[in-house]
Coordinates of C-alpha atoms in Angstrom, one line a residue:
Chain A
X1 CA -17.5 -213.7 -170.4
X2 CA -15.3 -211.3 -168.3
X3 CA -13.3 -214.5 -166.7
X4 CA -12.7 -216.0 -170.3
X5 CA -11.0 -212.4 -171.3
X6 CA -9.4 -212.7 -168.4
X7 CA -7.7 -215.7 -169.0
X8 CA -7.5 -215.7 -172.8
X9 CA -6.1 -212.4 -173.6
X10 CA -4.5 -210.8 -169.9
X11 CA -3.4 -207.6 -171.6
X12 CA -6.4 -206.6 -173.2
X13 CA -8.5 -207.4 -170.8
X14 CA -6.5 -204.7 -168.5
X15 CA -5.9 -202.3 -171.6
X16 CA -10.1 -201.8 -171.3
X17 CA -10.0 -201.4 -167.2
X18 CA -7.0 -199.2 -167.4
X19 CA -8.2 -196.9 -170.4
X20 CA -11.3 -196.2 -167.9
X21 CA -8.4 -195.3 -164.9
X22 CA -9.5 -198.9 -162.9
X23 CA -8.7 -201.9 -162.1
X24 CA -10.7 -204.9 -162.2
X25 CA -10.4 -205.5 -158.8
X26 CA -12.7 -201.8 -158.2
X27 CA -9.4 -200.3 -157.0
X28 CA -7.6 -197.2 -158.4
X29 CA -4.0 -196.8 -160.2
X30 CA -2.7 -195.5 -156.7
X31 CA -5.0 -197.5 -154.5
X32 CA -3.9 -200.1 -152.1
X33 CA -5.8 -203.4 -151.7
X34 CA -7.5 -203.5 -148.1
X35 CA -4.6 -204.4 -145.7
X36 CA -5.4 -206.1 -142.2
X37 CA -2.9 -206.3 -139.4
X38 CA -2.5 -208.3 -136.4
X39 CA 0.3 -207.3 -134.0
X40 CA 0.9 -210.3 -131.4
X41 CA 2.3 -209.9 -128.0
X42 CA 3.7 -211.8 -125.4
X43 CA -0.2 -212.5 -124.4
X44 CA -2.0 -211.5 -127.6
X45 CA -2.4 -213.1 -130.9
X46 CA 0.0 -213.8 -133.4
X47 CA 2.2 -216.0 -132.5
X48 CA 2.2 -216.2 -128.5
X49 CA 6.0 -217.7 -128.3
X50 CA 7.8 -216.0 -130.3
X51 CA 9.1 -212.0 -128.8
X52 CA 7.4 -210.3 -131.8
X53 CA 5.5 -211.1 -134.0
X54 CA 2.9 -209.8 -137.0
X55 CA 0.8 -211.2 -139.6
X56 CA -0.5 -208.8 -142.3
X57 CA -3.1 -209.3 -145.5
X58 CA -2.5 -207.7 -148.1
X59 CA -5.2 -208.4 -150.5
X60 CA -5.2 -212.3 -150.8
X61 CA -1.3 -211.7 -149.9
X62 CA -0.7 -212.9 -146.2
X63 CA 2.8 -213.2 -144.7
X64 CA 3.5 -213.7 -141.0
X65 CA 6.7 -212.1 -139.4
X66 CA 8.1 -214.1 -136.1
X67 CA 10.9 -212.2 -134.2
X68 CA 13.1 -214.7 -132.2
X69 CA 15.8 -213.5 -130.2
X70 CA 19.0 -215.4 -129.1
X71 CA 21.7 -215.0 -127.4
X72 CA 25.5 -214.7 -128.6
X73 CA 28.9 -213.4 -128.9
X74 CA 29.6 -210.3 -131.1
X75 CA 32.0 -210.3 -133.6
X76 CA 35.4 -208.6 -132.2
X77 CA 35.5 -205.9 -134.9
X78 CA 31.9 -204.8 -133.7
X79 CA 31.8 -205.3 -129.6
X80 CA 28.4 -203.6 -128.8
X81 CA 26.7 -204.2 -131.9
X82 CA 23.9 -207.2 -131.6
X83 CA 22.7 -209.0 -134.7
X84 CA 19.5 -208.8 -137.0
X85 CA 19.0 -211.5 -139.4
X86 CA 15.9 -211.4 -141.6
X87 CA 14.9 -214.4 -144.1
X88 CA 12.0 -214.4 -146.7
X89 CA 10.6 -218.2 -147.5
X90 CA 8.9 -218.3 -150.0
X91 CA 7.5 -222.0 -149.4
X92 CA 5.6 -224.4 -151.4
X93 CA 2.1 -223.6 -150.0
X94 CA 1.7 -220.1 -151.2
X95 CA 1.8 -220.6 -154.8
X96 CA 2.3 -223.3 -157.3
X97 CA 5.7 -221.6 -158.8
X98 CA 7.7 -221.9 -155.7
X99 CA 9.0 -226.2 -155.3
X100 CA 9.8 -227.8 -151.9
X101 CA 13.5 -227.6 -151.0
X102 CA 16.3 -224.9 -151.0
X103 CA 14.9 -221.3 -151.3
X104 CA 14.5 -220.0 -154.6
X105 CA 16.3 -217.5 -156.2
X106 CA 13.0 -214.9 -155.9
X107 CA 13.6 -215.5 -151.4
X108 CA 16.9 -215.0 -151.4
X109 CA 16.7 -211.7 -153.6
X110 CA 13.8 -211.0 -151.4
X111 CA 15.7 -211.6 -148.1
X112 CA 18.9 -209.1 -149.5
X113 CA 16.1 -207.1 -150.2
X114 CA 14.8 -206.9 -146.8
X115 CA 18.0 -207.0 -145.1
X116 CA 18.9 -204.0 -146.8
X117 CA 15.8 -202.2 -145.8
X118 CA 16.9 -202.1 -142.4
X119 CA 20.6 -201.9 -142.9
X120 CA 19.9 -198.9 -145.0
X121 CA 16.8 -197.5 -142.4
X122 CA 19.2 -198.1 -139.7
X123 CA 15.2 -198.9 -137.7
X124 CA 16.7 -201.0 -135.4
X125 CA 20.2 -199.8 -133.7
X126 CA 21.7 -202.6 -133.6
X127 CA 23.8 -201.5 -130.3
X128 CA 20.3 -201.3 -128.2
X129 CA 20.9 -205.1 -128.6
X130 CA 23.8 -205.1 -126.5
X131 CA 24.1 -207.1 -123.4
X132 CA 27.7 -207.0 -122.4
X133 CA 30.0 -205.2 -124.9
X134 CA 32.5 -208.6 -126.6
X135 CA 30.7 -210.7 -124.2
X136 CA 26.8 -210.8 -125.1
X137 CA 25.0 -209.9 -127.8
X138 CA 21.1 -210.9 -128.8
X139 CA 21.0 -211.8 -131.9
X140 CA 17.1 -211.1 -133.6
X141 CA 15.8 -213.9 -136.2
X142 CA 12.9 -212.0 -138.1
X143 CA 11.5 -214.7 -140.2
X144 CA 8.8 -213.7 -142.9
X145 CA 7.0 -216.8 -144.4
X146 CA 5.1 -216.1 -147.3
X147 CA 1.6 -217.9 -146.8
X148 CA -0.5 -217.1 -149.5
X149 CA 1.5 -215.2 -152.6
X150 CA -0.8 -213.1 -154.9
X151 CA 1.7 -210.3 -155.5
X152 CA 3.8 -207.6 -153.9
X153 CA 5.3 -209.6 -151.1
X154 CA 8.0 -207.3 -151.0
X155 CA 5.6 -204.4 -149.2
X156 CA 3.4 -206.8 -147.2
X157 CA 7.5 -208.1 -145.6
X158 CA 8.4 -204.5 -144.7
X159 CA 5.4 -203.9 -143.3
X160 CA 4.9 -207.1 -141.7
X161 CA 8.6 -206.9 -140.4
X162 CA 8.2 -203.1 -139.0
X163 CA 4.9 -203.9 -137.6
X164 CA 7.0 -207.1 -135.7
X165 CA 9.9 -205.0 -134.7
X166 CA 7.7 -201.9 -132.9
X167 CA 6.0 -204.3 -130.8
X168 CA 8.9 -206.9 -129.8
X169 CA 10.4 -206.9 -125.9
X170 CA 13.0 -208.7 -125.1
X171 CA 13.5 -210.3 -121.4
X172 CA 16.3 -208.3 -119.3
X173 CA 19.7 -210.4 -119.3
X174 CA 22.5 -209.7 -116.8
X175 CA 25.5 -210.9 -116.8
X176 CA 27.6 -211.6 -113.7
X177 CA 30.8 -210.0 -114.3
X178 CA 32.8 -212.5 -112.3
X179 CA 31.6 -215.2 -113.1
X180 CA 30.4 -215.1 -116.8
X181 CA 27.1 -216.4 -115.7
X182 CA 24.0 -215.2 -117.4
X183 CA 21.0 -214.1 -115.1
X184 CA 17.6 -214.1 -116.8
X185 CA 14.7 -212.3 -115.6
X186 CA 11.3 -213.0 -117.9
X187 CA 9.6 -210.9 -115.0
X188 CA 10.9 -207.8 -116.6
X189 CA 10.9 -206.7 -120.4
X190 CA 12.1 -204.0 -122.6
X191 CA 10.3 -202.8 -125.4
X192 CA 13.1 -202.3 -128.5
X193 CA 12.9 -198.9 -130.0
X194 CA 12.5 -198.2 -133.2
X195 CA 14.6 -195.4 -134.2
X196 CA 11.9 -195.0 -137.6
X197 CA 9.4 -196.8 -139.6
X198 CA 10.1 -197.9 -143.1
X199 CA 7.6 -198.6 -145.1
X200 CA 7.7 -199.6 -148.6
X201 CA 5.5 -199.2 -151.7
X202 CA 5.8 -201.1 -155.0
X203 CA 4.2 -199.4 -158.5
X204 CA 4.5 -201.8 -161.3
X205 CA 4.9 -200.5 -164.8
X206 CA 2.0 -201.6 -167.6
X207 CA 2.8 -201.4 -170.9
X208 CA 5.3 -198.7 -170.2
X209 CA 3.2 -196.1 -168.9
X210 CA 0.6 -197.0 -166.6
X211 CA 1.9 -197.4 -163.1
X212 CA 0.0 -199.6 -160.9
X213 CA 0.4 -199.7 -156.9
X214 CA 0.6 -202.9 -155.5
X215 CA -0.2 -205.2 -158.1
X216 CA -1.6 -208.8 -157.7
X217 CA -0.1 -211.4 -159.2
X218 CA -1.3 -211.4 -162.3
X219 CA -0.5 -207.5 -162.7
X220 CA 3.4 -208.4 -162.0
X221 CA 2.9 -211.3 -164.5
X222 CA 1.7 -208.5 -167.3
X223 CA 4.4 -205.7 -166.1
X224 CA 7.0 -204.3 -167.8
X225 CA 9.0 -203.7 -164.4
X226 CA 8.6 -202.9 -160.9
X227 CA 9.7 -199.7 -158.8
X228 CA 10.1 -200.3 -155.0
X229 CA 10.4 -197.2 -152.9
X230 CA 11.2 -197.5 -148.7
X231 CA 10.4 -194.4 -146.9
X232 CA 10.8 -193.7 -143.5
X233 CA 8.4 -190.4 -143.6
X234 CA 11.1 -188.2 -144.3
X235 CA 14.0 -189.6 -146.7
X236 CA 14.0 -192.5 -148.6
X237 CA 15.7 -195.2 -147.7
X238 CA 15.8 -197.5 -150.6
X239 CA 15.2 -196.9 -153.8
X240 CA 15.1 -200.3 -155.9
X241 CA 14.2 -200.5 -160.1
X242 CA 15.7 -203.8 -161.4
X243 CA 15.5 -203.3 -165.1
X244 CA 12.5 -203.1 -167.1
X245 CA 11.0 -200.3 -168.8
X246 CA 12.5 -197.2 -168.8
X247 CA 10.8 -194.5 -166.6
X248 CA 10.6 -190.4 -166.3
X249 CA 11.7 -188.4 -164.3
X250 CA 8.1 -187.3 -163.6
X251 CA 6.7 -190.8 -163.3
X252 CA 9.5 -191.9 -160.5
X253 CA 8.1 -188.6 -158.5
X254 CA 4.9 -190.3 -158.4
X255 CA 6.2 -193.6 -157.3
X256 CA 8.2 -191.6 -154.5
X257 CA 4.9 -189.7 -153.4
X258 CA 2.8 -192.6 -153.6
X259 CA 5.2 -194.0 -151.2
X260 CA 4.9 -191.0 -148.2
X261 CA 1.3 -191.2 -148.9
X262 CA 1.7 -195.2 -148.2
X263 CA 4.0 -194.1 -145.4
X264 CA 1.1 -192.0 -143.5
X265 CA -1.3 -194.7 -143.6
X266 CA 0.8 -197.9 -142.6
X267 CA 2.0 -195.4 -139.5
X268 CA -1.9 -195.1 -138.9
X269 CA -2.3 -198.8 -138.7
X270 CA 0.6 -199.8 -136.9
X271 CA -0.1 -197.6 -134.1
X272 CA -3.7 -198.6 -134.1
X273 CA -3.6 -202.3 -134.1
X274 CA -1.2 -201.9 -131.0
X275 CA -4.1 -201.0 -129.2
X276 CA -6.7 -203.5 -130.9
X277 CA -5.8 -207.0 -132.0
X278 CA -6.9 -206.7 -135.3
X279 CA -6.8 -203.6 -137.6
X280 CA -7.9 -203.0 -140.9
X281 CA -6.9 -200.7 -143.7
X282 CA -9.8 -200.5 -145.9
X283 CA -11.2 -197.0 -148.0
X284 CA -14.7 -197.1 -149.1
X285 CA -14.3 -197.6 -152.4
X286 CA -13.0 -200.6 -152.1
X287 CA -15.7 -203.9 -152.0
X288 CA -14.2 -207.3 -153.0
Chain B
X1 CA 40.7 -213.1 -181.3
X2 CA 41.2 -209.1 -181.5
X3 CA 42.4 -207.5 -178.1
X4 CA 41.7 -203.5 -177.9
X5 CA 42.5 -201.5 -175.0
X6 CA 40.9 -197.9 -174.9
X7 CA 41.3 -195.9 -171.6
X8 CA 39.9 -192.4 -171.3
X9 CA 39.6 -190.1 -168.5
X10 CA 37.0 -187.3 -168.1
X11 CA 36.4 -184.7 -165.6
X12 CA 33.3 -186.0 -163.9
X13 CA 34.3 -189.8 -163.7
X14 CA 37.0 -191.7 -162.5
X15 CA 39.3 -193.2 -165.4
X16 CA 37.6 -195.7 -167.5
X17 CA 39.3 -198.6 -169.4
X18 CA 38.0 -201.6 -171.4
X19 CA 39.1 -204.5 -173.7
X20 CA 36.9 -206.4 -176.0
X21 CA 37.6 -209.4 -176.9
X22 CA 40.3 -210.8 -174.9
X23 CA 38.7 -214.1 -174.2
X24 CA 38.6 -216.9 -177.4
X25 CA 35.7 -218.7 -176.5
X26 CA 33.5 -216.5 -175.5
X27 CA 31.1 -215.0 -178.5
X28 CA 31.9 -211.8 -176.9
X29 CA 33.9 -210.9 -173.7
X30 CA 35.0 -207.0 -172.5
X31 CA 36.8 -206.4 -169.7
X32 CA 36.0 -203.1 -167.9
X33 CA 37.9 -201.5 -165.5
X34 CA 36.5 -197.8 -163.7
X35 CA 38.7 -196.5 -161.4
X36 CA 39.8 -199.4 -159.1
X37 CA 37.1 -201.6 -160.0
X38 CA 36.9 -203.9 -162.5
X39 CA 34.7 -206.5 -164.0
X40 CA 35.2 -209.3 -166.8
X41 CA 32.3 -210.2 -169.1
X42 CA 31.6 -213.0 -171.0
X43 CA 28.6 -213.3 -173.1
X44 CA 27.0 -216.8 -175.1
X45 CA 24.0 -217.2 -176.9
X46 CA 21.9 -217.0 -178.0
X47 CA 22.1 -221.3 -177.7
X48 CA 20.4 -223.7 -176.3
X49 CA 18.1 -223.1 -173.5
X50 CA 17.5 -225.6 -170.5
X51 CA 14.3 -226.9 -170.7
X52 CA 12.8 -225.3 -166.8
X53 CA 13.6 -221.9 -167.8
X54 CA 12.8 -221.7 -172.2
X55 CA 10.3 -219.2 -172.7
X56 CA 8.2 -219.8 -175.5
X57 CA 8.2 -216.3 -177.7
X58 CA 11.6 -214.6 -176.2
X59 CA 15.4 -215.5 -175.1
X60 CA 16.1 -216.5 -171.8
X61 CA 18.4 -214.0 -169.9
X62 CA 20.8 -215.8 -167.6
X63 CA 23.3 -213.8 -165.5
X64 CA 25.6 -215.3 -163.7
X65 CA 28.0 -213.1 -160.8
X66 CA 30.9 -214.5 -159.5
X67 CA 32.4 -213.0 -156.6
X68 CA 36.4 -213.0 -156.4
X69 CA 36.6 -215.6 -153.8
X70 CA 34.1 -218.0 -152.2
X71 CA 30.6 -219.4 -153.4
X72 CA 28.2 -217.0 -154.3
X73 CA 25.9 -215.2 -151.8
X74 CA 22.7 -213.6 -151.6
X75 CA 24.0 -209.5 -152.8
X76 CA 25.8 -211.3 -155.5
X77 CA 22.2 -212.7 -156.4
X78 CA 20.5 -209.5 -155.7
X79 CA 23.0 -208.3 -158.4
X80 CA 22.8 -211.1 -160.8
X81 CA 18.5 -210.5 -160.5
X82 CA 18.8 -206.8 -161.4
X83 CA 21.3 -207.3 -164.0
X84 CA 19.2 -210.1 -165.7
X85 CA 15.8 -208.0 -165.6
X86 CA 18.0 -205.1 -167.1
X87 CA 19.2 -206.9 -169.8
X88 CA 15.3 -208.8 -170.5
X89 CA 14.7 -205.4 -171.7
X90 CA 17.8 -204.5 -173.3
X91 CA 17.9 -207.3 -175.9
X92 CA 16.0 -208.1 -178.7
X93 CA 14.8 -211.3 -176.7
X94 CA 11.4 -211.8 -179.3
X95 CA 14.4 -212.2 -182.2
X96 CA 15.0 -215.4 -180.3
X97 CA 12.5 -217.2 -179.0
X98 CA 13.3 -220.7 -176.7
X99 CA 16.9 -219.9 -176.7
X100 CA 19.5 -218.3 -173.6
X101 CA 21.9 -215.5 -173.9
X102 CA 23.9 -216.4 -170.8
X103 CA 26.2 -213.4 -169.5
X104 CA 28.9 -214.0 -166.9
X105 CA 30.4 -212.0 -164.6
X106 CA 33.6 -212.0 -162.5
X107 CA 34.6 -209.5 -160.1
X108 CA 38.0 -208.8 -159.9
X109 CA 38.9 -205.9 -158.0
X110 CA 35.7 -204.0 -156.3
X111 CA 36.9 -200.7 -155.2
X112 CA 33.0 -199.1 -154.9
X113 CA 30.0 -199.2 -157.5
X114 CA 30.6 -202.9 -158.7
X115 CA 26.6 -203.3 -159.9
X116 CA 27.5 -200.1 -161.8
X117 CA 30.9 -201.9 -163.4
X118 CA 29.4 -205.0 -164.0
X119 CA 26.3 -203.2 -165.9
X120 CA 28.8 -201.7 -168.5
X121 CA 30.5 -205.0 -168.5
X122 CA 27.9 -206.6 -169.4
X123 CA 26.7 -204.1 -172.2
X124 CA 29.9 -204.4 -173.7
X125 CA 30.1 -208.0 -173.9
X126 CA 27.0 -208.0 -175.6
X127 CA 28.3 -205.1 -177.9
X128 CA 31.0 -207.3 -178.9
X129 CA 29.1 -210.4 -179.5
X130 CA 27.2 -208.7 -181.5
X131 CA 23.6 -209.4 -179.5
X132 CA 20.7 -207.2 -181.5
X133 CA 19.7 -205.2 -178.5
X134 CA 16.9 -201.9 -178.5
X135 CA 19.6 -199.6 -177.3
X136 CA 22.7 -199.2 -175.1
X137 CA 22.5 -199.0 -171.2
X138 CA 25.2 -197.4 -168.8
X139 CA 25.4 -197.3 -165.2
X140 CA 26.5 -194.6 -163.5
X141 CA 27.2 -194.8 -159.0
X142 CA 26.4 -191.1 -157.3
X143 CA 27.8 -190.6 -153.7
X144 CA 26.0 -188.5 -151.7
X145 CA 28.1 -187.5 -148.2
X146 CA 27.2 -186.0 -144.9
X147 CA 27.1 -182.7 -146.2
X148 CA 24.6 -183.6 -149.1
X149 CA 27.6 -183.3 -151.6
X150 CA 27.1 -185.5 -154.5
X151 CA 30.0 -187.2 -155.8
X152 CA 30.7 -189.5 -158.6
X153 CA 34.2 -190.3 -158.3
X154 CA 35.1 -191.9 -155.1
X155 CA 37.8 -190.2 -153.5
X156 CA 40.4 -192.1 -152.1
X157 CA 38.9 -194.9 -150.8
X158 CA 35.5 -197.6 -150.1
X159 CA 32.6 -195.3 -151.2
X160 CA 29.8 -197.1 -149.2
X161 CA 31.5 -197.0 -146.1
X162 CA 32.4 -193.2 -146.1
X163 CA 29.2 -191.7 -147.9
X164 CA 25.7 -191.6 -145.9
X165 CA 24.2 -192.8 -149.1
X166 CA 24.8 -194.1 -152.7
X167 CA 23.0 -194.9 -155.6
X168 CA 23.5 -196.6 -158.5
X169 CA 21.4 -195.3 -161.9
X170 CA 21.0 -196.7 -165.3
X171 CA 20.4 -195.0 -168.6
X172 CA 19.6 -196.1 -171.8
X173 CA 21.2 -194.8 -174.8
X174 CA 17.8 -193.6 -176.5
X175 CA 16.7 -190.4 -174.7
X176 CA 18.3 -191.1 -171.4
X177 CA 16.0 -191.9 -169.3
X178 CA 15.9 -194.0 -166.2
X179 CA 16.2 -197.8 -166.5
X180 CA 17.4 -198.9 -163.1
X181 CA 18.2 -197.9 -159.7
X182 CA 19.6 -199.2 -156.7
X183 CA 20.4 -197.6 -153.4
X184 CA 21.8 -197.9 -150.1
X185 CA 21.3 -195.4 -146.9
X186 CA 18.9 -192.9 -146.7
X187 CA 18.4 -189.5 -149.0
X188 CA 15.9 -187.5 -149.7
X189 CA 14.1 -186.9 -152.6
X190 CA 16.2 -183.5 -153.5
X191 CA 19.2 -185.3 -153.5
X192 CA 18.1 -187.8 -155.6
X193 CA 16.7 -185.5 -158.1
X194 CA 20.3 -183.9 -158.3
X195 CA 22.1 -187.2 -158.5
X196 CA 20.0 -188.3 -161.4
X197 CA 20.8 -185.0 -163.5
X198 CA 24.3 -185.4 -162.4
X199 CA 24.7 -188.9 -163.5
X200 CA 22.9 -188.3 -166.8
X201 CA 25.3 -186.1 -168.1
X202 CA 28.1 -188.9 -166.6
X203 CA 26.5 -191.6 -168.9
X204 CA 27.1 -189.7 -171.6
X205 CA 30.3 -189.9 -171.3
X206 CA 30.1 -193.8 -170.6
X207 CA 28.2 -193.7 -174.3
X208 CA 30.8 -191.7 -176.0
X209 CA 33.7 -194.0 -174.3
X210 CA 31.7 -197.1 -175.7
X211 CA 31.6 -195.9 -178.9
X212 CA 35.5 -195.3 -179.5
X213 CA 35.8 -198.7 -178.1
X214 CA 33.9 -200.1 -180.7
X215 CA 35.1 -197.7 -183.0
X216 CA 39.0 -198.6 -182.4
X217 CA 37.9 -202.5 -182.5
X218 CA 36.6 -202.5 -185.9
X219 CA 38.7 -199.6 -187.5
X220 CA 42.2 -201.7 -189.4
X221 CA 45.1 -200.5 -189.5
X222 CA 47.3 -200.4 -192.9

């Protein structure tokens, strides 16, 4: 009976859940879904070839972050500063909206989004990534496929991105000064160093007043309009409400809180699953 | 065609001037300019909708941003995303089902706060054309500096580049409350807190200047 609700009539099938302060997935307004991360290295998981890499659930969401680095000239207005260059796909497999071909307007709005995350976090300074000031630069590819899409890929990308970054090393490079001649050594590595962690958290709004943390597809579907918050633990460092319903004051002080509280807890797991392959992010309430 | 030009200047904002109308084909065009920054709107619709995007019990909002030279790239999508879902809450859309209200947008100058310009564009292209919408919308860009100053009107010169952080609020016209934000570089929650207050009472003033616009368009002269 539930599932014919469910299909037949969306709204009022959450109006019931959400008058009783749950969703029908068991979870809470503020509650995350379970979220497992895998950290590769070098010689773990992941993906073994790339410098950095991370692949996170999120729910049924799954996106995998690859970190390649290459190397290049800078540009001459910016000498010691190397490049970072994120891109979302959004590909064909992980949902039946998204076609085969040129990205879709939803990845390239995602891959601004993204790029401003750490333009904005400043996470990665982007002069660590100098080789040889307006000789050599490396220039980092952080690509974030979408696998599976049910909802909120904008949080499981952040995450899956900051989770890449803190665990990439890049092979030392010298360069001979004479003769321009690159030297690698794959012996020796250095960790990059993350200068803070941003972590994001996305609240959508329901029927103007209800605001729902990380919601699944079909809870973005319903919304009236999203609120994305990036925190680094201390400030905020993006801030993003395209449209939609208007919100209070008191309501976006929620969204911002729920996002330090998100903040705590993806720290937590970061820095565990560097120790473990696999970590998991799950509070007893939840049983899917 | 009916050309207006109304310029005002307040203490708060930089100096804001519009003109409605000034394109013929268009159902409704404005040109806004605030400070060094200005925008040109052009609104149609609601017409025909292609057949990929019609939605079966609203309007279609399409938003199209063209930047002042080149093709279009991925901020000018970012922009054109949040100015569509803006405005898919702005307008009537149910009073037009399976039809588009298209909105374009061309950058002219961008001297700082261009999402902000484009907004009010926008909003009054929409005005002039006459589009049923729930209420009004104005965008106001807050500065915040080193110090923690807020600022609304950018001194000199290139906001982004000088501030340690910016953010770009919409109201609506209804009871003022918060319809869209954007940022860039970090704050904290203080500062935001203080730039929303401060650009509230800023919209106002965007609200007030829309309404003699309108006011001046439609009043004859004998």
């Amino acid at each position: 009976m539930a599932d014919e609700v469910r299909t037949a009539q969306p709204k009022e099938f959450y109006r019931k859940y959400l008058e009783q302060g749950v969703r029908p997935d068991n979870r809470e307004l503020g509650e995350f879904r379970p979220t497992v991360l895998d950290i590769g290295s070098k010689n773990g998981s992941c993906i073994s070839t790339a410098e950095g890499s991370a692949l996170i659930r999120l729910g049924n969401t799954i996106v995998i972050c690859g970190i390649k680095g290459e190397l290049a000239e800078p540009k001459t207005e910016t000498p010691t500063e190397g490049y970072l260059v994120p891109n979302v796909e959004l590909s064909a497999v992980c949902s039946p909206q998204f076609r085969p071909g040129p990205p879709s307007e939803q990845a390239q709005v995602l891959s601004q989004f993204v790029a401003n995350v750490l333009k904005n976090s400043q996470c990665v300074e982007l002069e660590d990534l100098c080789i040889a000031p307006g000789k050599m630069v490396w220039v980092l590819y952080a690509d974030l496929i979408c696998l599976d899409y049910d909802g909120n890929v904008a949080d499981a990308c952040v995450l899956a991105l900051t989770a890449a970054l803190s665990n990439t090393s890049l092979p030392v490079v010298r360069v001979d000064e004479e003769t321009g001649k690159t030297e690698t050594d794959f012996k020796e590595e250095k960790k990059i160093q993350l200068t803070c962690t941003p972590i994001s958290a996305t609240s959508a709004i329901f029927e103007d007043n209800v605001l729902l943390v990380d919601p699944t597809r079909q809870e973005e579907e319903l919304s009236t309009g999203l609120v994305t918050v990036v925190t680094d633990g201390k400030n905020i460092c993006s801030l993003e409400k395209p449209g939609g319903s208007p919100l209070k004051d008191q309501q976006m002080r929620l969204c911002i809180e729920r996002a330090f509280q998100r903040h705590t807890e993806a720290c937590n797991l970061i820095t565990q699953s560097q120790g473990s392959t696999l970590s998991t992010l799950t509070s007893p309430l939840v049983d899917r | 065609m009916e050309v207006m030009e109304t310029s005002t200047n307040s203490p708060c904002l930089a100096a804001l001037t519009c003109v409605l109308g000034d394109l013929s084909q268009a159902d409704g065009s404005a040109s806004f300019t605030h400070g060094n920054t200005s925008v040109l709107a052009a609104t149609y619709g609601p017409c025909e909708v292609r057949m990929s995007k019609e939605i079966l019990d609203q309007a279609t909002v399409e938003v199209v941003c063209k930047p002042r030279v080149g093709l279009p790239n991925c901020a000018d999508k970012y922009r054109e995303r949040h100015i569509r879902d803006l405005f898919q809450a702005t307008i009537l859309v149910n009073l037009h089902p399976r039809s588009s209200v298209m909105i374009v947008l061309q950058e002219r100058q961008d001297d700082g706060g261009l999402l902000a310009t484009s907004i009010n564009a926008a909003c009054l292209a929409l005005l002039d054309a006459g589009v049923s919408m729930k209420f009004l919308v104005a965008a106001v860009t807050a500065l915040i500096d080193k110090d923690g100053n807020i600022n609304l009107v950018p001194e000199e010169k290139p906001s982004d580049v000088e501030a340690s952080a910016s953010l770009t609020i919409v109201f609506n016209e209804k009871d003022l409350q918060v319809m869209g934000v954007t940022s860039s570089g970090k704050f904290s929650q203080e500062q935001y807190d203080r730039s929303v207050s401060l650009c509230r009472k800023a919209t106002e003033h965007v609200f007030k200047f829309y309404r003699e616009s309108m006011e001046r368009k439609l009043s004859k002269s004998v």
